[in-house]
CSV table of C-alpha atoms in Angstrom, one decimal:
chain,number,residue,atom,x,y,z
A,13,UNK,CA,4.7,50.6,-22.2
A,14,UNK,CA,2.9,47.8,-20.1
A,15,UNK,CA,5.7,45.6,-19.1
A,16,UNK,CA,5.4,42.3,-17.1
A,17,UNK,CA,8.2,41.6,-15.3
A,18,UNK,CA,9.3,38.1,-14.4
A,19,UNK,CA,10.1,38.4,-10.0
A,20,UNK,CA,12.0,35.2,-9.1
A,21,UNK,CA,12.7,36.3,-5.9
A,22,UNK,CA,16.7,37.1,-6.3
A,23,UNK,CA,18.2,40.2,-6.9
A,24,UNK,CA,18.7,40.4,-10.9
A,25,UNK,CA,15.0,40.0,-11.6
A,26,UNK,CA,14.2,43.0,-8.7
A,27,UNK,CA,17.0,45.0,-9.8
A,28,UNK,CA,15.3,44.8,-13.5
A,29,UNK,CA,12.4,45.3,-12.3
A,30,UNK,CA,13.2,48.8,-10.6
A,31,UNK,CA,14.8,50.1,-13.5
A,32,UNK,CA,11.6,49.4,-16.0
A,33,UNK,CA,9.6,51.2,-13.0
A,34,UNK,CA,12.4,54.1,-12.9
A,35,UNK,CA,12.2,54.4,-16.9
A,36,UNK,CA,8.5,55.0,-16.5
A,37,UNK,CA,7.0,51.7,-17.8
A,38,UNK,CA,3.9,50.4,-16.3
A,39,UNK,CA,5.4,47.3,-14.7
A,40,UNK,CA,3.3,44.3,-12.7
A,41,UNK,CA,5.5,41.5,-11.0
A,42,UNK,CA,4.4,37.9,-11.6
A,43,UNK,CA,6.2,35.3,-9.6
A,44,UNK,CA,5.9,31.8,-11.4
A,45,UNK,CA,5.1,28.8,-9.1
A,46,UNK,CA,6.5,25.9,-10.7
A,47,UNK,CA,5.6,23.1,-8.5
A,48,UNK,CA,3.2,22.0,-6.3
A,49,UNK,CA,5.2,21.8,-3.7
A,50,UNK,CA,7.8,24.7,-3.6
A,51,UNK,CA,9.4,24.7,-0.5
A,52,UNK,CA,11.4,21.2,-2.2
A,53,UNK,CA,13.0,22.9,-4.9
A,54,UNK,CA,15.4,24.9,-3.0
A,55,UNK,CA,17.9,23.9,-0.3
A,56,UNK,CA,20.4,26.9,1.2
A,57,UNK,CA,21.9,28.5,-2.4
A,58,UNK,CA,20.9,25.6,-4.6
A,59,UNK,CA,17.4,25.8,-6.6
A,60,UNK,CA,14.9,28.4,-7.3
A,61,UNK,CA,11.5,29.1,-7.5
A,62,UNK,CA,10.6,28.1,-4.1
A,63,UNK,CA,8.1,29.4,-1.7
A,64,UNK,CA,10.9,31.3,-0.2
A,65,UNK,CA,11.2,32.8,-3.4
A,66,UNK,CA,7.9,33.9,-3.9
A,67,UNK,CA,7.5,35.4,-0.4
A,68,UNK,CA,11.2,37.6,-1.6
A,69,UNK,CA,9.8,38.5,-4.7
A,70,UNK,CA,6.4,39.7,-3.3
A,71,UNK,CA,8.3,41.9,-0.7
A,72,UNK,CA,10.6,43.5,-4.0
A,73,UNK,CA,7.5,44.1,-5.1
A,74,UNK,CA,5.8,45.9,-2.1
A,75,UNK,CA,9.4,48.5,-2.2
A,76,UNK,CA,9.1,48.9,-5.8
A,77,UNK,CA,5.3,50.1,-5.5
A,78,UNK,CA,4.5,47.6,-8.2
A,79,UNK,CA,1.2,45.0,-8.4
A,80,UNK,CA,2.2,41.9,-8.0
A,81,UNK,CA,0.8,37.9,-8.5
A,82,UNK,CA,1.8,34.4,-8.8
A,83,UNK,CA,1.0,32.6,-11.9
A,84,UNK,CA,0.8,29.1,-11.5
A,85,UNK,CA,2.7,27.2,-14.1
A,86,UNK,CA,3.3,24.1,-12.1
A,87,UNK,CA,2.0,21.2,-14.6
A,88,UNK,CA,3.0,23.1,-17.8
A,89,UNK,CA,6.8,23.2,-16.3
A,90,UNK,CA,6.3,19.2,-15.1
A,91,UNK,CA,5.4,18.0,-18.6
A,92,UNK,CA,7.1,20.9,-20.9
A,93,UNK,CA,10.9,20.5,-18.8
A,94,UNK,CA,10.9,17.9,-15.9
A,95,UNK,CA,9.3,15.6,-18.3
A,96,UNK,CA,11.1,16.5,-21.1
A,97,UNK,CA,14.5,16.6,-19.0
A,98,UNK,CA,13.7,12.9,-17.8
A,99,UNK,CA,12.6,11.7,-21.2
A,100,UNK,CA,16.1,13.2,-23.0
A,101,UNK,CA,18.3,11.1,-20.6
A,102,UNK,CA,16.2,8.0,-21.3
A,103,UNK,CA,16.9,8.1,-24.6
A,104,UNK,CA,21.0,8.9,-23.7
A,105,UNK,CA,20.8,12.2,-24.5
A,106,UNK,CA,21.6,15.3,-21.9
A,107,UNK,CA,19.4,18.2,-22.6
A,108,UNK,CA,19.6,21.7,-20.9
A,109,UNK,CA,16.4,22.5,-18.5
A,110,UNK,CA,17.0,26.1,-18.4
A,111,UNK,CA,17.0,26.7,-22.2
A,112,UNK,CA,13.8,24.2,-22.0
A,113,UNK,CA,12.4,26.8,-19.4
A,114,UNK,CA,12.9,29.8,-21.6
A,115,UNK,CA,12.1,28.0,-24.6
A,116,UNK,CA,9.1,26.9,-23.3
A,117,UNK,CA,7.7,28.9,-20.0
A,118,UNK,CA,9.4,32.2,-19.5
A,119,UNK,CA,9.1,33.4,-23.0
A,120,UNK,CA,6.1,31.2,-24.5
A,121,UNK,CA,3.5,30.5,-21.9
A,122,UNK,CA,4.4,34.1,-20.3
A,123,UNK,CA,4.4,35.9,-22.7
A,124,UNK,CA,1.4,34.4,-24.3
A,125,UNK,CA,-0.4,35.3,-21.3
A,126,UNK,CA,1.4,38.3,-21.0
A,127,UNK,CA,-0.1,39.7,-24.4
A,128,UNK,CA,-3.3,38.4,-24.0
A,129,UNK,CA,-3.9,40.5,-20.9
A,130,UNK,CA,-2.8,43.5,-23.0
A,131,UNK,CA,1.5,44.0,-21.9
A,132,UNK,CA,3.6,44.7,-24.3
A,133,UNK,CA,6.8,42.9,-23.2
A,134,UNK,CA,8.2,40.6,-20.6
A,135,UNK,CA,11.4,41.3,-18.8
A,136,UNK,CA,13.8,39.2,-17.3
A,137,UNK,CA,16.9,40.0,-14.8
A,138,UNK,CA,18.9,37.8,-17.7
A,139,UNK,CA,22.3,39.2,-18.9
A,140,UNK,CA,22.1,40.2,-22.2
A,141,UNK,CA,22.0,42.9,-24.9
A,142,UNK,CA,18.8,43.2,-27.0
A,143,UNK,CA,19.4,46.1,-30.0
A,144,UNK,CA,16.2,47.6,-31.8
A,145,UNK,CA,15.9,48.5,-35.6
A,146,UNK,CA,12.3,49.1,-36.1
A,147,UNK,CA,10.9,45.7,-36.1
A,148,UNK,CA,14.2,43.8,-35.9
A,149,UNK,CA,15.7,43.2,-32.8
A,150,UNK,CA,19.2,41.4,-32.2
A,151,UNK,CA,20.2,39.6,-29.6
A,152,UNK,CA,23.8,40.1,-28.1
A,153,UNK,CA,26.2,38.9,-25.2
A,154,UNK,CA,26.2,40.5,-22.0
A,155,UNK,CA,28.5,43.1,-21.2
A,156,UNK,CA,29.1,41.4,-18.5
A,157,UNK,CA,31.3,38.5,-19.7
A,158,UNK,CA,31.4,36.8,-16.4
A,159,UNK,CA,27.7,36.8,-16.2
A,160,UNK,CA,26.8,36.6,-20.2
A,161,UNK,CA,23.1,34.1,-20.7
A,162,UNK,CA,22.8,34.9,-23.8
A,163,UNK,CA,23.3,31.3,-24.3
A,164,UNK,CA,20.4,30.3,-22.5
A,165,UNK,CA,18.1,32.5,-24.8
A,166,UNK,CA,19.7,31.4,-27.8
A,167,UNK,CA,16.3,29.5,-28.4
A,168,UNK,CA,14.2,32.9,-28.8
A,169,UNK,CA,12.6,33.3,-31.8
A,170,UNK,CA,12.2,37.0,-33.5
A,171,UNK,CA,9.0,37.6,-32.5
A,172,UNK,CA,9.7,36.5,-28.9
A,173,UNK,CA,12.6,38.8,-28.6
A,174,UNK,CA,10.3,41.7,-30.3
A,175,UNK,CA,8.4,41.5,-26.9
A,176,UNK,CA,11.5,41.2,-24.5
A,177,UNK,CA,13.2,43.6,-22.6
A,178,UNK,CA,16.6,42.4,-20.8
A,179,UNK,CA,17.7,45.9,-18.6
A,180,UNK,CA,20.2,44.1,-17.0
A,181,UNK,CA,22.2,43.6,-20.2
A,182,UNK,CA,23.9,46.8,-21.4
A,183,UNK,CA,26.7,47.3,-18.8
A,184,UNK,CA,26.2,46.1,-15.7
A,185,UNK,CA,28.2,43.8,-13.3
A,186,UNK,CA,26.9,41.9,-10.6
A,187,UNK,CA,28.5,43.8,-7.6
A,188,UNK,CA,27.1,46.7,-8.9
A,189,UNK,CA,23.8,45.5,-9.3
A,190,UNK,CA,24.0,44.1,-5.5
A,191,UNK,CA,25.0,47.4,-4.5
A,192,UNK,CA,22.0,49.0,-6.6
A,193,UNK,CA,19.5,46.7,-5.0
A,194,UNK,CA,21.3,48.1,-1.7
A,195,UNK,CA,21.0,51.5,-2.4
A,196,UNK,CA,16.9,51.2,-3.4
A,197,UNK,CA,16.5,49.4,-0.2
A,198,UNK,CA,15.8,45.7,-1.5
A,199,UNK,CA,16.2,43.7,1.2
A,200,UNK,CA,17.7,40.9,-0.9
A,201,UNK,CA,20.9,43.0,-1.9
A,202,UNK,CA,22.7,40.1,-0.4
A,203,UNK,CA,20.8,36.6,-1.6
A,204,UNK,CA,22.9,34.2,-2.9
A,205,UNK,CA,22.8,33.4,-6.6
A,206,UNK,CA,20.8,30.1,-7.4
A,207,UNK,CA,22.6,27.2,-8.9
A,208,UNK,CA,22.0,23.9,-9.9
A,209,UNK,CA,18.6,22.0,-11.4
A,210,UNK,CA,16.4,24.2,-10.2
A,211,UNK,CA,13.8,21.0,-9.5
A,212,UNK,CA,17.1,18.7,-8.1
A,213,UNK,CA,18.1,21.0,-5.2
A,214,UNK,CA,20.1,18.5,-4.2
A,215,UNK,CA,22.7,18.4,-6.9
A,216,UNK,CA,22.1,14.4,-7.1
A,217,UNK,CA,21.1,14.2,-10.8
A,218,UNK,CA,21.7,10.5,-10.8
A,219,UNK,CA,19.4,9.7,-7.6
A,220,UNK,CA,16.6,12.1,-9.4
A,221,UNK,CA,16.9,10.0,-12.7
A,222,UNK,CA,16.5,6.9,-10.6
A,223,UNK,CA,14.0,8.1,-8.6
A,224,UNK,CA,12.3,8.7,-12.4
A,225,UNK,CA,13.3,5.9,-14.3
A,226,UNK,CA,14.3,3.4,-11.8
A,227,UNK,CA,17.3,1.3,-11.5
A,228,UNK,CA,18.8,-0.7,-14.7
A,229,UNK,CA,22.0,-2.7,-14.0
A,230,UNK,CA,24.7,-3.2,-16.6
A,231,UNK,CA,28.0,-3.0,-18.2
A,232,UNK,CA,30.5,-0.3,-18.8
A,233,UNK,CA,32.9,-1.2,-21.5
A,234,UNK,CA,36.0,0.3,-23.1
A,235,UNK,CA,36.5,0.3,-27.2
A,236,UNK,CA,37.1,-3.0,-27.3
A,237,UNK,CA,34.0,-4.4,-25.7
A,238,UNK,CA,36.2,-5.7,-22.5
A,239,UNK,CA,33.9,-5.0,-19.3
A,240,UNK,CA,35.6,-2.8,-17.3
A,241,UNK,CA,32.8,-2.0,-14.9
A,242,UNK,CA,29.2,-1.8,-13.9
A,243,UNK,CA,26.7,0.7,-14.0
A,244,UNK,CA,22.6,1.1,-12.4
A,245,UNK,CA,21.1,2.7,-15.9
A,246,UNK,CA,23.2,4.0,-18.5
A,247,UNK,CA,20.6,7.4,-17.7
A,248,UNK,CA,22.7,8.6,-15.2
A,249,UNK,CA,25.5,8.9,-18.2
A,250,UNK,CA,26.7,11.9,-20.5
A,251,UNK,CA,29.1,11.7,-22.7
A,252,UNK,CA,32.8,13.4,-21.9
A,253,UNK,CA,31.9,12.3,-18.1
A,254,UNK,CA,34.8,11.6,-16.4
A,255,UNK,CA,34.0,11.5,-12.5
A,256,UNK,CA,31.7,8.6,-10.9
A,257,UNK,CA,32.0,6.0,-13.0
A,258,UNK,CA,33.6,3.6,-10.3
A,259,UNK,CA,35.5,1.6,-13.5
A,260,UNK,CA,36.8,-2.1,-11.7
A,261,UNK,CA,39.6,-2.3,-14.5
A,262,UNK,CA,42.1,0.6,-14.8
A,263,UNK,CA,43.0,2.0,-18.1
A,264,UNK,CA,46.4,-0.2,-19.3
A,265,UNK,CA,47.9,3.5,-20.1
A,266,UNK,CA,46.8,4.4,-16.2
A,267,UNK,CA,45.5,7.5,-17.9
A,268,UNK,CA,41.7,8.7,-17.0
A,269,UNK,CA,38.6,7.4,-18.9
A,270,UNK,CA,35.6,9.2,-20.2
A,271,UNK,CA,32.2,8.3,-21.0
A,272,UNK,CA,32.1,8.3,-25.2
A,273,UNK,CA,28.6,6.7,-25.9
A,274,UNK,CA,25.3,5.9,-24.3
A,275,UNK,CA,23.4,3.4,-25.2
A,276,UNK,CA,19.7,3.3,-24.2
A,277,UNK,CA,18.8,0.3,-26.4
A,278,UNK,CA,21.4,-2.3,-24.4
A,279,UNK,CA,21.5,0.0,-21.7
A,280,UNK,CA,25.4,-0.2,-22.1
A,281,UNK,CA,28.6,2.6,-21.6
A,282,UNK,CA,31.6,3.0,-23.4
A,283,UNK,CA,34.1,4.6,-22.0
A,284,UNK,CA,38.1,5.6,-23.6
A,285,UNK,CA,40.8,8.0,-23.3
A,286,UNK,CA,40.0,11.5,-24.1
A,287,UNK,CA,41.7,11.5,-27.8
A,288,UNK,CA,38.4,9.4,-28.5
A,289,UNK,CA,35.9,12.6,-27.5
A,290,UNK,CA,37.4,14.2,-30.2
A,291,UNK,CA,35.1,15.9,-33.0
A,292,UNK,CA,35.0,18.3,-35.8
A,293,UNK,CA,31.4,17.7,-37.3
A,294,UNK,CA,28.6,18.6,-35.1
A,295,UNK,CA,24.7,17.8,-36.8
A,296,UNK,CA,22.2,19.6,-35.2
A,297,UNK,CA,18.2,19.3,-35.5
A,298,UNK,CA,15.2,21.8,-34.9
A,299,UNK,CA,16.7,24.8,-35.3
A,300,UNK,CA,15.3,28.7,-34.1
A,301,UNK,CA,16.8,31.7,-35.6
A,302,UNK,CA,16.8,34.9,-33.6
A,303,UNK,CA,15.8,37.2,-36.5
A,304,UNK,CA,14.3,35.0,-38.9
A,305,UNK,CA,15.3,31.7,-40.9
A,306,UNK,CA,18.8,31.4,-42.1
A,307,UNK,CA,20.0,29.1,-45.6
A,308,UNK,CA,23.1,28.1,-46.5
A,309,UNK,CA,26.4,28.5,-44.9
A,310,UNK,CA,28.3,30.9,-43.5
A,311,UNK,CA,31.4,31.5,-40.9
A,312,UNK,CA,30.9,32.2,-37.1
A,313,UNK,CA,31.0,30.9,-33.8
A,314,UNK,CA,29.5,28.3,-31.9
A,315,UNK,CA,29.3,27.3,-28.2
A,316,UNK,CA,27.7,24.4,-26.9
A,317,UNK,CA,27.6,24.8,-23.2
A,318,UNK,CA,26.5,27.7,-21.0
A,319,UNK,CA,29.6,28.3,-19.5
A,320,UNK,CA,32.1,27.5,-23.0
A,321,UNK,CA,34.4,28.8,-25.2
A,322,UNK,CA,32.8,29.8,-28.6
A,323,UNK,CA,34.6,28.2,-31.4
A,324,UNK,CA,35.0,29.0,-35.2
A,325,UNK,CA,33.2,26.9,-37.6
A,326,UNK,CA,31.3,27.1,-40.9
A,327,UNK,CA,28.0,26.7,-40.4
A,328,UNK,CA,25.7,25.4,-42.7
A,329,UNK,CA,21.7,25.5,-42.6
A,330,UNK,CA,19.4,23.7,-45.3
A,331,UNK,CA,15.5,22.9,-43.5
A,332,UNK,CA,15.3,21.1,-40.5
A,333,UNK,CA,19.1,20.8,-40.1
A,334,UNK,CA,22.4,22.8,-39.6
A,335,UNK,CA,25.7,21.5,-40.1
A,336,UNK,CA,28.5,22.5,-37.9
A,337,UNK,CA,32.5,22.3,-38.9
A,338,UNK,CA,34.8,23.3,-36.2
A,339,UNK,CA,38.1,24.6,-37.1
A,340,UNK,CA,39.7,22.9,-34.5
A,341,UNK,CA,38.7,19.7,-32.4
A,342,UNK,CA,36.4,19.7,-29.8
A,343,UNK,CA,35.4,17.3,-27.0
A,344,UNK,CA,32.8,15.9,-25.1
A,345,UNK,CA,30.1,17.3,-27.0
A,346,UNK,CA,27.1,15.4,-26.0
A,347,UNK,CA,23.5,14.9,-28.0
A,348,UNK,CA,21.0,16.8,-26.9
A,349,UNK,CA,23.3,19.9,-25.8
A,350,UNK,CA,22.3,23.4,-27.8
A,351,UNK,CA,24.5,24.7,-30.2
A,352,UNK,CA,24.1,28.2,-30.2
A,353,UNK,CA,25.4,30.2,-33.3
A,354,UNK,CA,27.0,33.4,-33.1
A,355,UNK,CA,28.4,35.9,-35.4
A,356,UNK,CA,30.9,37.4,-33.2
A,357,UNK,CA,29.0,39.1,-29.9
A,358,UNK,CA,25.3,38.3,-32.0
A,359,UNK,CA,23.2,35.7,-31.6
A,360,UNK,CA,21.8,34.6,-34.5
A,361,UNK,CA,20.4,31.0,-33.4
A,362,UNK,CA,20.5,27.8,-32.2
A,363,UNK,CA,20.1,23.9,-32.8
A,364,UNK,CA,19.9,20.6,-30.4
A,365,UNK,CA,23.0,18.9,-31.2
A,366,UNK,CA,22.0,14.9,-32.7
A,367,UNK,CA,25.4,13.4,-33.2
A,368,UNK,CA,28.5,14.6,-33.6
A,369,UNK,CA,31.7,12.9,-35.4
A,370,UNK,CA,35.9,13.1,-35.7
């Protein structure tokens, strides 16, 4: 099989790599430049996809014996997820870049390349379990619960994941796939992981935003309406925020505060005790299903951040929308997060969360 592998330049990806090569595929390396001017998108362990990057992949490549290029997807990423991710919290929403990334770049303007030179799949150093039945292919958790994305490609459609190939997914942890990159000689055994926004390498979200949307003073205000502080643009907000919000009027309870609504339109915050971030009714939009469109309801799980707990609920599809009912209360779940669905360790799809109610 002709397989391109995606190089970013850190150990997973290589480590993937050398295992499609040892399996006897016909693998190329590609490298994705996604700006113009790499060598700002990464700063120590923070970032990726920097011209430090690309020079780590290229040398992965050179050990593995493998060809190896650099596809420039610099404006597609800067209008398909910097845009997109500066647009979202404009409109008081807080979306995930990396799903946007997949979604979008990795597995749609890859792999449409990918095929049109004449590969046959695309492989990622992500961890996750893909499972093959003829021409259906589920999508699993990792192994590896510590290091589970199967999150982040929650957004995959079927076809995409026909023409994936995860080999980091089955039953691997991530000591023993430094000590594998060790073992093959890949210099980068010991790279630290990347973290962060890959295009904030900073960490400083809220200077980004205002570096992008500019500065927009107003209030932040509890349930009642009372002002209890001020605020430079209600984008640098999320709701379930606690930290940074610099309130001038302590809670009457002295208990913390958290952010419950944005408001683009006034450009206002409101901000209450945690009891208020309660929610049992999540309403989702523009959903993808993993092996084809679902109807109707159903029970499972659902997880709504990267890193979180997946929770029971009855799920319920009908069109363009899924209805989510939690068995227990949730909190802080902000618009524009994914919802991913799961029936126990399988994916079977996922939904940008629009509102979501107690």
């Amino acid at each position: 099989m002709r397989v391109l592998a995606a190089m970013s330049g850190g150990v997973d990806s290589a480590v993937a790599a050398a295992r499609l090569v040892d399996a006897g595929h016909e693998v190329v390396g590609v490298h994705l430049a996604l700006s113009k001017n790499p060598e700002t998108y990464r700063s120590g362990a923070r970032g990726c996809c920097s011209l430090e990057d690309s020079h780590d992949a290229r040398r992965a490549a050179d050990v593995l014996g493998i060809p190896f290029y650099v596809w420039d997807f610099a404006e597609r990423f800067a209008e398909d997820v910097v845009a997109d991710f500066v647009s979202e919290y404009a409109a008081g929403r807080t979306p995930n870049p990396c799903l946007r990334c997949n979604e979008k770049i990795k597995f749609a303007a890859v792999l449409e390349r990918g095929r049109a030179l004449g590969f046959d799949a695309v492989a990622t150093g992500h961890y996750a379990r893909l499972e093959r039945d003829g021409e259906r292919v589920s999508l699993y958790r990792s192994a590896e619960p510590a290091k589970d994305q199967s999150y982040v490609l929650g957004v995959l459609d079927a076809d995409q994941l026909r023409h994936s190939l995860f080999p980091l997914g089955a039953d691997t942890a991530k000591a023993e796939v430094r000590a594998e990159a060790a073992a093959r000689g890949l210099f980068l055994a010991k790279k630290p992981d990347s973290h962060d926004i890959c295009f904030i390498p900073t960490g400083d979200t809220a200077g980004f935003l205002h570096s992008r949307l500019g500065r927009r003073e107003g209030d932040i205000v509890d349930e009642s309406g009372e002002v209890v502080g001020a605020h430079a643009g209600a984008h640098q907000f999320t709701v379930g925020q606690r930290h940074g919000l610099h309130l001038s009027v302590p809670a009457a309870d002295g208990r913390p505060r958290y952010v419950l609504r944005v408001d683009p339109v006034h450009n206002a915050v409101t901000v209450g005790p945690k009891s208020s971030l309660a929610v049992r009714t999540i309403e989702a939009i523009r959903p993808t299903w993993t092996e084809g469109k679902i109807e109707g309801s159903w029970r499972g799980l659902v997880q709504v951040r990267a890193h979180g707990e997946a929770m029971p609920a009855t799920i319920s599809a009908a069109g363009s929308g899924v209805r989510i009912e939690l068995d227990e209360r949730a909190y802080g779940i902000a618009p524009g997060q994914a919802a991913v669905h799961y029936d126990g360790d399988r994916v079977v799809g996922s939904a940008t969360i629009a509102r979501a109610e107690a």
